[in-house]
Tab-separated table of C-alpha atoms and ligand atoms in Angstrom:
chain	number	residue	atom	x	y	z
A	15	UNK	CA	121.609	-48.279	-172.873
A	16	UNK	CA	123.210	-51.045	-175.091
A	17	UNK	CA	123.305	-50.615	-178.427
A	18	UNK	CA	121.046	-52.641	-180.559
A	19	UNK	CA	124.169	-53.725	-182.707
A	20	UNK	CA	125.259	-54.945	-179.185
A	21	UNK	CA	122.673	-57.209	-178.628
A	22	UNK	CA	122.912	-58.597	-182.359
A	23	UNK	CA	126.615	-58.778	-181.938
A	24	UNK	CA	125.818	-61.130	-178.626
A	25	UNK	CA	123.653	-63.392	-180.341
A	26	UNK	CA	125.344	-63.853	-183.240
A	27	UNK	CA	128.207	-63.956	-180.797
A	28	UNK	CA	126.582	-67.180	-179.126
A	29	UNK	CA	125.686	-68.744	-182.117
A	30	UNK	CA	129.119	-68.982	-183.388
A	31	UNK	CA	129.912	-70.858	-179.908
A	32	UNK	CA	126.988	-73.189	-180.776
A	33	UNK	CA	127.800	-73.550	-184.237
A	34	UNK	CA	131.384	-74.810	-183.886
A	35	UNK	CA	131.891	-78.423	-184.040
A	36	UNK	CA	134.396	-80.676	-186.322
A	37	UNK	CA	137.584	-79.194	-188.180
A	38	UNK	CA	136.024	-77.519	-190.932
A	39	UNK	CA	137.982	-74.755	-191.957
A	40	UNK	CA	136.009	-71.070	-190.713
A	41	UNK	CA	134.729	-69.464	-193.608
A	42	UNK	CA	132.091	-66.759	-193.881
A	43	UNK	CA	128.401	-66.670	-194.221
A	44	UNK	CA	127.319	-63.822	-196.436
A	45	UNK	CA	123.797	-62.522	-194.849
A	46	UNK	CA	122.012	-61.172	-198.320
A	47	UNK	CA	120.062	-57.770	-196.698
A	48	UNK	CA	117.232	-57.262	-199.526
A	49	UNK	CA	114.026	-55.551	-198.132
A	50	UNK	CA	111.815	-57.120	-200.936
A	51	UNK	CA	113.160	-60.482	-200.069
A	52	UNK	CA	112.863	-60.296	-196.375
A	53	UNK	CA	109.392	-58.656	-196.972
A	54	UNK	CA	108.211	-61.490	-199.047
A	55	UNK	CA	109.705	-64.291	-196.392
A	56	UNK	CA	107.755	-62.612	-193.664
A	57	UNK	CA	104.636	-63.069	-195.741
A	58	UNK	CA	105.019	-66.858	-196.226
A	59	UNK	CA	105.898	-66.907	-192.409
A	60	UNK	CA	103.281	-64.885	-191.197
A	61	UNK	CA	100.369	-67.622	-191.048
A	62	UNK	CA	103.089	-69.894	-189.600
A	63	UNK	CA	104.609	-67.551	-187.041
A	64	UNK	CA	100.734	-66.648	-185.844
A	65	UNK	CA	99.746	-70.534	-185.558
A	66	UNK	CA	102.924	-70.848	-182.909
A	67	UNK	CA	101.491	-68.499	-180.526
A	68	UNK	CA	105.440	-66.468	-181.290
A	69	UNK	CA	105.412	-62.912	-181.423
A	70	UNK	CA	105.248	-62.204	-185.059
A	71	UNK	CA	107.151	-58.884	-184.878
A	72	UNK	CA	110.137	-60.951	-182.735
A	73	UNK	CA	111.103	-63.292	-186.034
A	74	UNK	CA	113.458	-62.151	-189.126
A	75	UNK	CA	113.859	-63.950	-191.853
A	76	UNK	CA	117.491	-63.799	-193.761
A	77	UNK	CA	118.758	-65.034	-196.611
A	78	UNK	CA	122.513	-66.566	-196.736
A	79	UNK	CA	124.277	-66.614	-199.455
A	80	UNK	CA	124.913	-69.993	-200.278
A	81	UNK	CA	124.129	-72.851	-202.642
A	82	UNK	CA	123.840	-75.891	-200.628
A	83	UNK	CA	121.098	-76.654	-199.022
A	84	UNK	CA	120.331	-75.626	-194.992
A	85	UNK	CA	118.110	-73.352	-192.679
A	86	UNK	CA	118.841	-73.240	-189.268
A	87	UNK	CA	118.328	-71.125	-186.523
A	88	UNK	CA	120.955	-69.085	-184.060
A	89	UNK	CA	118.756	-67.635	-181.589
A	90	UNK	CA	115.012	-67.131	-180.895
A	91	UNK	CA	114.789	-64.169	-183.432
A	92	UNK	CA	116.303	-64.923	-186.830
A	93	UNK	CA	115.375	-67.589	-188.599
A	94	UNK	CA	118.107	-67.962	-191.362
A	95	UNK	CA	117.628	-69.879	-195.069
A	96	UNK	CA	120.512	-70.577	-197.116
A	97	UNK	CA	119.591	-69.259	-200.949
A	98	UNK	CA	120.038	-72.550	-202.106
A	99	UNK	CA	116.959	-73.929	-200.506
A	100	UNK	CA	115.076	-70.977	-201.902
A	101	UNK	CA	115.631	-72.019	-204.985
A	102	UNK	CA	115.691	-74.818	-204.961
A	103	UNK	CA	112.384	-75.005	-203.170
A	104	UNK	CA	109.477	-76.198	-206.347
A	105	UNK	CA	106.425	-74.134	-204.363
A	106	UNK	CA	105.008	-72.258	-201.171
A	107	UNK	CA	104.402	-74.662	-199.545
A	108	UNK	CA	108.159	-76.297	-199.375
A	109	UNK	CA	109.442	-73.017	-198.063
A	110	UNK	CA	106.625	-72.800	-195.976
A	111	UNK	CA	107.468	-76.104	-194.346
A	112	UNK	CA	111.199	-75.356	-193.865
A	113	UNK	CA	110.187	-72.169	-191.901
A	114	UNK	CA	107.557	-73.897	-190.243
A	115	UNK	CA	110.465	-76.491	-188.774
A	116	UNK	CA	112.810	-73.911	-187.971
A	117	UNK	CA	110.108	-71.739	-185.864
A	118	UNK	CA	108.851	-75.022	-184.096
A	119	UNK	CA	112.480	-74.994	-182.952
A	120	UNK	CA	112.031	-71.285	-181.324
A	121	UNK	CA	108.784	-72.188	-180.436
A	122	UNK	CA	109.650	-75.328	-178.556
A	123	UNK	CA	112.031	-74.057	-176.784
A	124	UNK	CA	115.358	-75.911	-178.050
A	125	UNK	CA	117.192	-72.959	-178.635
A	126	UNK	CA	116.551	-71.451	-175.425
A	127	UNK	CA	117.996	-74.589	-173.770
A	128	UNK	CA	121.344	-74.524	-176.108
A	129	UNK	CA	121.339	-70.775	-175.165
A	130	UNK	CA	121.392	-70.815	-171.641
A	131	UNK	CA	123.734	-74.295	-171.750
A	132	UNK	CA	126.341	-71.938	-173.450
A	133	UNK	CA	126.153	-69.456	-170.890
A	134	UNK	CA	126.842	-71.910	-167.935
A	135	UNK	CA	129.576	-73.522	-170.532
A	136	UNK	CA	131.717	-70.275	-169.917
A	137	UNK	CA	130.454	-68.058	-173.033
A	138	UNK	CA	131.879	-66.829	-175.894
A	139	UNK	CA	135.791	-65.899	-174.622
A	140	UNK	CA	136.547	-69.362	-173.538
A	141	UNK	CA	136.326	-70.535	-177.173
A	142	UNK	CA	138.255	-67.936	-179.002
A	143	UNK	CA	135.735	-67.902	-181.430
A	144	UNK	CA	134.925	-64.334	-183.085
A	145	UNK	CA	131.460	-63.953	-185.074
A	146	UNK	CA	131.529	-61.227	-187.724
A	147	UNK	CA	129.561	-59.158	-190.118
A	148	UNK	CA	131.868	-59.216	-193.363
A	149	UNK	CA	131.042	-55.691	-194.941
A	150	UNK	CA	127.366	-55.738	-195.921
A	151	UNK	CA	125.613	-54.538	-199.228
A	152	UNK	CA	122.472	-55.451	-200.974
A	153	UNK	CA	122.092	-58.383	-203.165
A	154	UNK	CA	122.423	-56.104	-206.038
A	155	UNK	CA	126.792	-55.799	-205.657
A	156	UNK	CA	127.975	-59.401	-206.495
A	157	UNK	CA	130.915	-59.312	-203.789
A	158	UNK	CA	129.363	-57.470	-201.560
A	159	UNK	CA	126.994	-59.680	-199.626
A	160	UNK	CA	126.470	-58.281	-196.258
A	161	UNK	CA	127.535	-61.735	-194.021
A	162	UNK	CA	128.797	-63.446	-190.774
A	163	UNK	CA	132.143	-64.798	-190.616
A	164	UNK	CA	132.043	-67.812	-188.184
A	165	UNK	CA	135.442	-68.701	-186.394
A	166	UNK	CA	138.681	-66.315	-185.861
A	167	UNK	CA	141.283	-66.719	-187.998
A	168	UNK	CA	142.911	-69.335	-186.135
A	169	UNK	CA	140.193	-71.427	-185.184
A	170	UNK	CA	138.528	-73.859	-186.909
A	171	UNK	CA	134.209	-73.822	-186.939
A	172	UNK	CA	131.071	-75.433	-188.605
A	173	UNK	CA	128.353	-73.387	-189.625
A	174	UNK	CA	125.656	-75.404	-188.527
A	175	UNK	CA	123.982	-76.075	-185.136
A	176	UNK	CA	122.682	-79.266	-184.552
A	177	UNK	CA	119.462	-80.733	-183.296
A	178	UNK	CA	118.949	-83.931	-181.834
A	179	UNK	CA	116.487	-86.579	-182.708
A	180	UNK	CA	114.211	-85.977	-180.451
A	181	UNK	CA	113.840	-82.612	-181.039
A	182	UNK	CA	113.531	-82.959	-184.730
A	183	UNK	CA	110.548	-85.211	-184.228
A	184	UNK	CA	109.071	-82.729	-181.902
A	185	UNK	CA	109.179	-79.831	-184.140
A	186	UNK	CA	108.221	-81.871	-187.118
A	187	UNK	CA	105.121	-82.508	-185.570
A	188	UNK	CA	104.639	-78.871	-184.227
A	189	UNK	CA	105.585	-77.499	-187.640
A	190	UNK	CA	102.596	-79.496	-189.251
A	191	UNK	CA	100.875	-78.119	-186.898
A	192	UNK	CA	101.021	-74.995	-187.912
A	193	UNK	CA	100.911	-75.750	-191.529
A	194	UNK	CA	97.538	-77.463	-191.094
A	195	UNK	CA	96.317	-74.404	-189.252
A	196	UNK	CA	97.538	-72.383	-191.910
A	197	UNK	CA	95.971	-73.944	-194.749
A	198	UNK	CA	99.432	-75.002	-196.050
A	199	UNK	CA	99.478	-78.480	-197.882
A	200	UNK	CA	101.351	-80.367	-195.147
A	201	UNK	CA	102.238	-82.765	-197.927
A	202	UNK	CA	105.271	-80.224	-198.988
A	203	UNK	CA	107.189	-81.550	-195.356
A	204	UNK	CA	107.391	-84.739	-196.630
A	205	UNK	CA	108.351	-83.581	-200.170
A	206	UNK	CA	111.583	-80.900	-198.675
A	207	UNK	CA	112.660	-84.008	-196.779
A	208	UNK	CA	112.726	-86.602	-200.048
A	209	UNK	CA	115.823	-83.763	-201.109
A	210	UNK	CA	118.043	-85.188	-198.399
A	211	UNK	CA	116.613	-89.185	-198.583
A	212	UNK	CA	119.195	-91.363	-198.756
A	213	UNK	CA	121.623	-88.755	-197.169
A	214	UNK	CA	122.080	-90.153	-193.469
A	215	UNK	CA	124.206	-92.432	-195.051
A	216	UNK	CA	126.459	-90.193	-196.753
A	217	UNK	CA	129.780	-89.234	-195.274
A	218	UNK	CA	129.373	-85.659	-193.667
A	219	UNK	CA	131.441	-83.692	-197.029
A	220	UNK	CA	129.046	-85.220	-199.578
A	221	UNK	CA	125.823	-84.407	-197.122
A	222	UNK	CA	123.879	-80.938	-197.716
A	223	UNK	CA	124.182	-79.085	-194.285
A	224	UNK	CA	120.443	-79.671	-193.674
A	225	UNK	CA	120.864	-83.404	-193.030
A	226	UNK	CA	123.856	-82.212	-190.391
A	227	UNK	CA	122.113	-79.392	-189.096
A	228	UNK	CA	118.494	-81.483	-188.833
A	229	UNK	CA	119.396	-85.211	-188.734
A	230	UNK	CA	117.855	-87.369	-190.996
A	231	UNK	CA	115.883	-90.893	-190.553
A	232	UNK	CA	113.717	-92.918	-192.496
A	233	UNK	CA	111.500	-93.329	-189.405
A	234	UNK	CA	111.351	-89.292	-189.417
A	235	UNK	CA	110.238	-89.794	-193.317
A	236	UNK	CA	108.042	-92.350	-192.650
A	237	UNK	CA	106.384	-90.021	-189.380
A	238	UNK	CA	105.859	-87.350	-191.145
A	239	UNK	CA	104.159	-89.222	-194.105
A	240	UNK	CA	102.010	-90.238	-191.643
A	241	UNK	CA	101.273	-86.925	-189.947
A	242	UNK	CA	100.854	-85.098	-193.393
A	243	UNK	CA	98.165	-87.595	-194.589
A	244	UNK	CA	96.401	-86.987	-191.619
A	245	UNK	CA	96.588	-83.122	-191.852
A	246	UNK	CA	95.965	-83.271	-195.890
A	247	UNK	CA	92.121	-82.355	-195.956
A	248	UNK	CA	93.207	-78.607	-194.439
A	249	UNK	CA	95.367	-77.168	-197.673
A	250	UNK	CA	93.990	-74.881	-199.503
A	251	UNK	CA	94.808	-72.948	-202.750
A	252	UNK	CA	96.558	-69.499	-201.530
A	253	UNK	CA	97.539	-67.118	-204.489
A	254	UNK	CA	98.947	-64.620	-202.038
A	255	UNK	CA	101.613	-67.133	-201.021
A	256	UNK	CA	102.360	-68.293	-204.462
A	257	UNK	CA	103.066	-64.825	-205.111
A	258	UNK	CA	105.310	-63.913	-202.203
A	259	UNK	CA	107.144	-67.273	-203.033
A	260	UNK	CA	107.450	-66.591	-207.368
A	261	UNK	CA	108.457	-62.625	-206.062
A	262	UNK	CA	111.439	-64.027	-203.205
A	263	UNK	CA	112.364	-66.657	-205.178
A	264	UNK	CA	112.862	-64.468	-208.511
A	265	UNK	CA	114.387	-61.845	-206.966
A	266	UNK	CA	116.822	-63.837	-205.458
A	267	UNK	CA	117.770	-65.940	-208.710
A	268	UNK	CA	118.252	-62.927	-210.763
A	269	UNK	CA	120.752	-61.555	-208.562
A	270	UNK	CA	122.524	-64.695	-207.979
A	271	UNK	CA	122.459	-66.410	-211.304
A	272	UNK	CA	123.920	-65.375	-214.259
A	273	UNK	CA	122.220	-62.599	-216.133
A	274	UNK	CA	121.838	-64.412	-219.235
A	275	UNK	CA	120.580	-67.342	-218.187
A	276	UNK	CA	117.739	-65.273	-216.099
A	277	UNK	CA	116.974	-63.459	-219.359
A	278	UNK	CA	116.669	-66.921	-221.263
A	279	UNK	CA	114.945	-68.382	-218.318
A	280	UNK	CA	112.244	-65.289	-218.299
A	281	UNK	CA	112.215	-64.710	-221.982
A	282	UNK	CA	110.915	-61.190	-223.218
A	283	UNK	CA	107.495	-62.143	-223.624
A	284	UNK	CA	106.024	-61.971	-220.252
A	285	UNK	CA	104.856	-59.462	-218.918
A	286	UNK	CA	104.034	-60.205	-215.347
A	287	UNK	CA	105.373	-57.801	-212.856
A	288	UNK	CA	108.031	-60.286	-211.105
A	289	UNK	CA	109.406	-61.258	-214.794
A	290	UNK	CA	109.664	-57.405	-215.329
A	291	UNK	CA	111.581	-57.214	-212.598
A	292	UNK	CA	113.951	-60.468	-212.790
A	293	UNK	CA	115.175	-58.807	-216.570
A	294	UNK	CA	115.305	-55.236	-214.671
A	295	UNK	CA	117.986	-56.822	-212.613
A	296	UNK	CA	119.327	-59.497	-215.242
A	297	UNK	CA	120.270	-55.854	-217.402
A	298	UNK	CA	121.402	-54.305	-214.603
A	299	UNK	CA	124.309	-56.972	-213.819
A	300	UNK	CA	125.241	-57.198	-217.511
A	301	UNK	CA	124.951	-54.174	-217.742
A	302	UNK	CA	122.706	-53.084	-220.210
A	303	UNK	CA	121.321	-49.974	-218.276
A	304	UNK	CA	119.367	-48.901	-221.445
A	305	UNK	CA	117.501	-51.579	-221.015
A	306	UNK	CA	117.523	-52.376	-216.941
A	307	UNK	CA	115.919	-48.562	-216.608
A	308	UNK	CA	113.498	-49.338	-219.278
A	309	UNK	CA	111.964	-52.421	-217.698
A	310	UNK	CA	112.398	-50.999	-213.999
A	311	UNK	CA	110.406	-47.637	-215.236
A	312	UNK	CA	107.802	-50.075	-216.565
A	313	UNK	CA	107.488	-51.811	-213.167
A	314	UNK	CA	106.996	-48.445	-211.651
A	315	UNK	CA	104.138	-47.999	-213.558
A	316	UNK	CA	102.689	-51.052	-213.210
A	317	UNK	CA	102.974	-51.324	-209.189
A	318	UNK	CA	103.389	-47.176	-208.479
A	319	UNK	CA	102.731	-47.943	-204.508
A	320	UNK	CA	105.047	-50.805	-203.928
A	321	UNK	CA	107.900	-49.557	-202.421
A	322	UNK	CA	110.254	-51.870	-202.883
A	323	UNK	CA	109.522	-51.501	-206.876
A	324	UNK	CA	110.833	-47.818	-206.302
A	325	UNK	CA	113.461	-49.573	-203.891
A	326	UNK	CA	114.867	-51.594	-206.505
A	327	UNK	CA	114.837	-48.385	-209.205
A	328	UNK	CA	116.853	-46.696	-206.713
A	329	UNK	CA	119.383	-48.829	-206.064
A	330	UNK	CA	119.565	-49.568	-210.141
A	331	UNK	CA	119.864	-45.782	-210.249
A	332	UNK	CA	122.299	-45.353	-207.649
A	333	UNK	CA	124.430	-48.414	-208.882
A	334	UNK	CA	125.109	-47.027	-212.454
A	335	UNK	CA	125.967	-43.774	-210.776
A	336	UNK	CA	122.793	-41.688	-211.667
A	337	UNK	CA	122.751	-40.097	-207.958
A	338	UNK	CA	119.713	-37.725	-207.952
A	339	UNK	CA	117.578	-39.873	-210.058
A	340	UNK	CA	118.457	-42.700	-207.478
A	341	UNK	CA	117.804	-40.459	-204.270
A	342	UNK	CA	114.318	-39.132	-205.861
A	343	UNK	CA	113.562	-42.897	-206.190
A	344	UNK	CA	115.026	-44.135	-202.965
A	345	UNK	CA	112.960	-40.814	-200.990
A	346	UNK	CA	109.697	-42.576	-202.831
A	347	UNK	CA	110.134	-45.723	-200.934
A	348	UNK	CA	110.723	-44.520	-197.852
A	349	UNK	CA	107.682	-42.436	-198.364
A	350	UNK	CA	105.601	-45.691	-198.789
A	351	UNK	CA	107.593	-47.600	-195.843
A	352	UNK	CA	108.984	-44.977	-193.928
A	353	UNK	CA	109.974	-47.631	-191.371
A	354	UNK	CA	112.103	-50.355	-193.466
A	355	UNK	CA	115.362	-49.660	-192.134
A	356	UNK	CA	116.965	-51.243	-195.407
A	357	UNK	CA	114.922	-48.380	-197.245
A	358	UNK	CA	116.383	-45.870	-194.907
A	359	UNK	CA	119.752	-47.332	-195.365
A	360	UNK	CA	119.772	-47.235	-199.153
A	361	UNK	CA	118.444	-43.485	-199.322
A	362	UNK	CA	121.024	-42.472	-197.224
A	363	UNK	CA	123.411	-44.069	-199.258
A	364	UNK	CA	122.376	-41.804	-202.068
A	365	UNK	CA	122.067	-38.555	-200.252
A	366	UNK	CA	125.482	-39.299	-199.408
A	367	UNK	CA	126.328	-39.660	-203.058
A	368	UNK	CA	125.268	-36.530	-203.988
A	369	UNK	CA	128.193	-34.720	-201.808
A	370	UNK	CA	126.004	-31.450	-201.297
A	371	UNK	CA	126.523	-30.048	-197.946
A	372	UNK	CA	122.226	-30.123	-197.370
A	373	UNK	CA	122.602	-34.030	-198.393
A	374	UNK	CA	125.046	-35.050	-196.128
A	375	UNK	CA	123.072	-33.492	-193.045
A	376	UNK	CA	119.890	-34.905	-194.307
A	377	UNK	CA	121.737	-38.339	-195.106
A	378	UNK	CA	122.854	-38.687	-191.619
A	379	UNK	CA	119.101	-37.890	-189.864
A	380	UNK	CA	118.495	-40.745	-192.379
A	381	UNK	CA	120.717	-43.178	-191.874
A	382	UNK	CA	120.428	-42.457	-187.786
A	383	UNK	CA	116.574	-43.549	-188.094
A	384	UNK	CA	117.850	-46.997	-190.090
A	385	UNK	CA	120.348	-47.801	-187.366
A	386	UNK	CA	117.550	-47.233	-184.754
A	387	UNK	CA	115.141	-49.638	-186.257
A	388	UNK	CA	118.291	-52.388	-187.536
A	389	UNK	CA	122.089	-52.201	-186.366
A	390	UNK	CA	122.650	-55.492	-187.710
A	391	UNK	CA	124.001	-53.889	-191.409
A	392	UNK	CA	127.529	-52.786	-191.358
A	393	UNK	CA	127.353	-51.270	-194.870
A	394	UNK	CA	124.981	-48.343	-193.115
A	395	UNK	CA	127.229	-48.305	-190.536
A	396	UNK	CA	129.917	-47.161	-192.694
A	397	UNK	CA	127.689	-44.599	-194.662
A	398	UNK	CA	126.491	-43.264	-190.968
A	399	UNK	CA	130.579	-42.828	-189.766
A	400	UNK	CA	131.081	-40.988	-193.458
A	401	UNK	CA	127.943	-38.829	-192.667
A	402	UNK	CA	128.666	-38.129	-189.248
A	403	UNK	CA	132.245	-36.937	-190.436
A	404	UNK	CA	131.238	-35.438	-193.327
A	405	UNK	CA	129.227	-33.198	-191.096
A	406	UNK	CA	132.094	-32.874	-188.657
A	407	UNK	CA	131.222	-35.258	-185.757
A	408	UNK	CA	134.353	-37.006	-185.754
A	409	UNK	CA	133.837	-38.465	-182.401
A	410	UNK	CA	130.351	-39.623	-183.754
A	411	UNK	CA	132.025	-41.133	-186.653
A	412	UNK	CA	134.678	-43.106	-184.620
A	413	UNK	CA	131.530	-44.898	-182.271
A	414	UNK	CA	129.816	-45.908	-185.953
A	415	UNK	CA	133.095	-47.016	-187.409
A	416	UNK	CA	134.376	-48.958	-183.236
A	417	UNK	CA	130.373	-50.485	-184.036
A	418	UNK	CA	131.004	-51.351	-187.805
A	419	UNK	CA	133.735	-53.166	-186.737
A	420	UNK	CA	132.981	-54.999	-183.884
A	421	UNK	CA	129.729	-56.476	-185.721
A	422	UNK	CA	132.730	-57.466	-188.438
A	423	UNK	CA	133.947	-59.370	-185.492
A	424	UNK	CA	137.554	-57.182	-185.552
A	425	UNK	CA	137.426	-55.730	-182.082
A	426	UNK	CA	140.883	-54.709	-182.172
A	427	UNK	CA	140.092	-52.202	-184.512
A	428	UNK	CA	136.503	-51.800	-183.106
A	429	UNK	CA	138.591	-50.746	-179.603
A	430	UNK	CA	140.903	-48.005	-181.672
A	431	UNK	CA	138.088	-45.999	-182.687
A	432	UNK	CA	135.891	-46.269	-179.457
A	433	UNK	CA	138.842	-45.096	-177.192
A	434	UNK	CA	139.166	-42.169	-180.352
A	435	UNK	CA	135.655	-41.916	-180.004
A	436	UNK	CA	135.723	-41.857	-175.943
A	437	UNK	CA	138.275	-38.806	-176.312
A	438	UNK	CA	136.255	-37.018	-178.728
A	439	UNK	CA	133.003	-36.719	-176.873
A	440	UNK	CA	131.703	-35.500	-174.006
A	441	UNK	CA	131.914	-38.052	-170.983
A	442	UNK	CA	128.196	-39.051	-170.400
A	443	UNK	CA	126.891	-38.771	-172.956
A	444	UNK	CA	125.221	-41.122	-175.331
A	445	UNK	CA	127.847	-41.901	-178.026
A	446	UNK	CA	130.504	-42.050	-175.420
A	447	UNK	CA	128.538	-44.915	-173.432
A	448	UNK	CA	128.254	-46.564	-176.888
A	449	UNK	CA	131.960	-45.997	-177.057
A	450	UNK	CA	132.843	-47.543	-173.564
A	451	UNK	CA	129.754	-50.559	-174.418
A	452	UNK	CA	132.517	-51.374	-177.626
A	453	UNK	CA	135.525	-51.249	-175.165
A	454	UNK	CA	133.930	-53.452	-173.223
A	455	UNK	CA	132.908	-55.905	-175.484
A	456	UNK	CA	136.597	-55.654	-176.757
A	457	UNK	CA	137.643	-56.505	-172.996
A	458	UNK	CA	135.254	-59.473	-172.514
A	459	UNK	CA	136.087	-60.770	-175.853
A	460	UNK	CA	139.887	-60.450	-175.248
B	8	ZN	ZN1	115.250	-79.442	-187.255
């Protein structure tokens, strides 16, 4: 069976393909893997996703690391939202409509078309292009963003995938749609679009990517104006969503922005859970860990069944080296979401840590059930080679390490330690087919 890192590694595969267009030099997207941040996303999706008849387990929400403004989408499962927008988003309801737009998209079919035009077009090899995983972390380690890299080092690529007019005007119209059977003020479409008025006229570098990526007219304005007065009477106040929103989007800007001008920005006089949390990280990236353990303990309190409360204590824990404290923490998440592979990931990252001979065996059952339920993070695909040799599966550890790098898009490497791995273990069996899937990605690639 093909790995699930396979399958990621083909679509992200194809999107490069899609996604390469005028000579922009390649440069990599950094995918920012927070569960908190995903969680909340899904939240504000959920009503959405439900109102397009999509399955609402098949969509994933990610977060790239970037400030300009763009959300596109690469296949008919990930949805991805440049951090920019997020922040730069004033409510809800203006994320909600960017998602909205992006899962009419899926929903209407116009990626499936693109898809299966870049199959007949010959594929990935015939463009040269290599799509990679740079190595992956949580938001919480500034240069370690866990992202794509679009283009190979010799070719040039743009990270954006175009629609055309008439399918921006059909998914407009779907995506207020679905806002107005959501309850979502389908005035907020109208509102994300008034960032990029005025844009169409811009040459392409002065243009955000969104205007690129989703072309812009004033007739589009001027339709959805009309569509969104039409839909208007069906909003409805939603303090779930608000929260989701102030809890992504706060998250997000304390790890991105600098520390002090989060703590200015929160001041020290609230004491709502999210503004605990956005000084608990603005401390933590000073760092003041007094302090950033002070206000994360606090949180605990406050919210002592959210896991990603405990998730965020562990990896504050685990950060400024405090390794049991940070695996107690990290074992109380996954107790609450024993299925968040990101959970799963970070615990084994701090069983690992604590270099006991007990740890690493239970770090690698750990880190085995996070790469079951997501392959797509090549951080815990380098914490499940070190477990797996740390426990003296070297053959195991060369198929994580041949899978770590072919999601970084390096499947030179990614063949050296499959055909290591393919000598190592027993022929048949299952890490030695996930060996030979590697080699032959390396071959179709080549
Ligand atoms: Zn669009």
């Amino acid at each position: 069976m093909a790995g699930g890192w396979q399958a990621a590694l083909r679509a992200l595969l194809v999107a490069a393909v899609m996604v390469m267009g005028a000579s922009v030099p390649a440069r990599a997207i950094a995918i920012l893997r927070d569960p908190d941040i995903e969680h909340a996303l899904k939240q504000l999706a959920l009503p959405l996703i439900n109102a397009s008849g999509l399955p609402a387990g098949q969509i994933k929400i990610l977060v790239v690391r970037d400030s300009k403004l763009n959300a596109f989408v690469v296949d008919t499962k990930h949805i991805l939202i440049h951090s920019g927008l997020i922040l730069k988003a004033k409510n809800a309801a203006e994320l909600q409509a960017v998602i909205a737009h992006e899962l009419a998209h899926i929903a209407n079919g116009h990626i499936t078309r693109r898809l299966t035009n870049q199959r007949a077009a010959g594929g990935v090899a015939k463009f040269g292009l290599l799509l990679a995983l740079a190595v992956g972390a949580s938001t919480g380690n500034a240069e370690a963003a866990a992202g794509l890299a679009v283009g190979s080092a010799s070719s040039a690529s743009r990270v954006f995938l175009g629609h055309t007019r008439a399918e921006e005007s059909s998914a407009d119209q779907a995506a207020l749609r679905y806002m107005a059977l959501a309850h979502i003020d389908p005035t907020a479409m109208a509102d994300v679009l008034d960032y990029f008025r005025g844009q169409e006229v811009l040459s392409a570098a002065r243009q955000d990517p969104y205007v690129r990526s989703h072309p812009l007219t004033r007739d589009r304005i001027r339709a959805v104006r009309g569509y969104a007065a039409a839909y208007a009477g069906a909003a409805r106040d939603n303090s779930a969503a608000d929260y989701w929103f102030a809890r992504a989007r706060g998250k997000l800007g304390a790890f991105l922005q600098a520390p002090g001008y989060t703590l200015r920005k929160v001041g020290k006089n609230d004491n709502s859970d999210i503004a605990i949390m956005r000084r608990a990280i603005a401390y933590h990236r000073v760092p003041h860990n007094d302090k950033a353990v002070a206000e994360i303990n606090r949180l605990v309190s406050m919210r002592p069944n959210d896991p990603f409360v405990h998730e965020l204590r562990g990896q504050i824990l685990l950060e400024s080296r405090n390794y049991a404290a940070a695996a107690n923490a990290y074992g109380r998440a996954v107790n609450l979401a024993p299925r968040d592979p990101l959970i799963l990931a970070g615990y084994g990252r701090s069983l690992l840590a604590l270099k006991t001979r007990d740890s690493y065996a239970k770090a690698l059952r750990v880190l085995e059930r996070a790469r079951s339920r997501d392959a797509r993070d090549p951080r815990m695909m380098r914490d499940l080679a070190v477990a797996y040799a740390r426990t003296g599966n070297n053959g195991m550890a060369s198929v994580a390490t041949a899978e770590r790098y072919a999601l970084l898009g390096d499947l030179k490497n990614a063949a050296i330690h499959a055909k290591r791995a393919v000598g190592l273990l027993p022929q048949g069996s299952p890490g030695w087919n996930r060996a030979q899937d590697v080699l032959n990605a390396a071959k179709a690639a080549g």
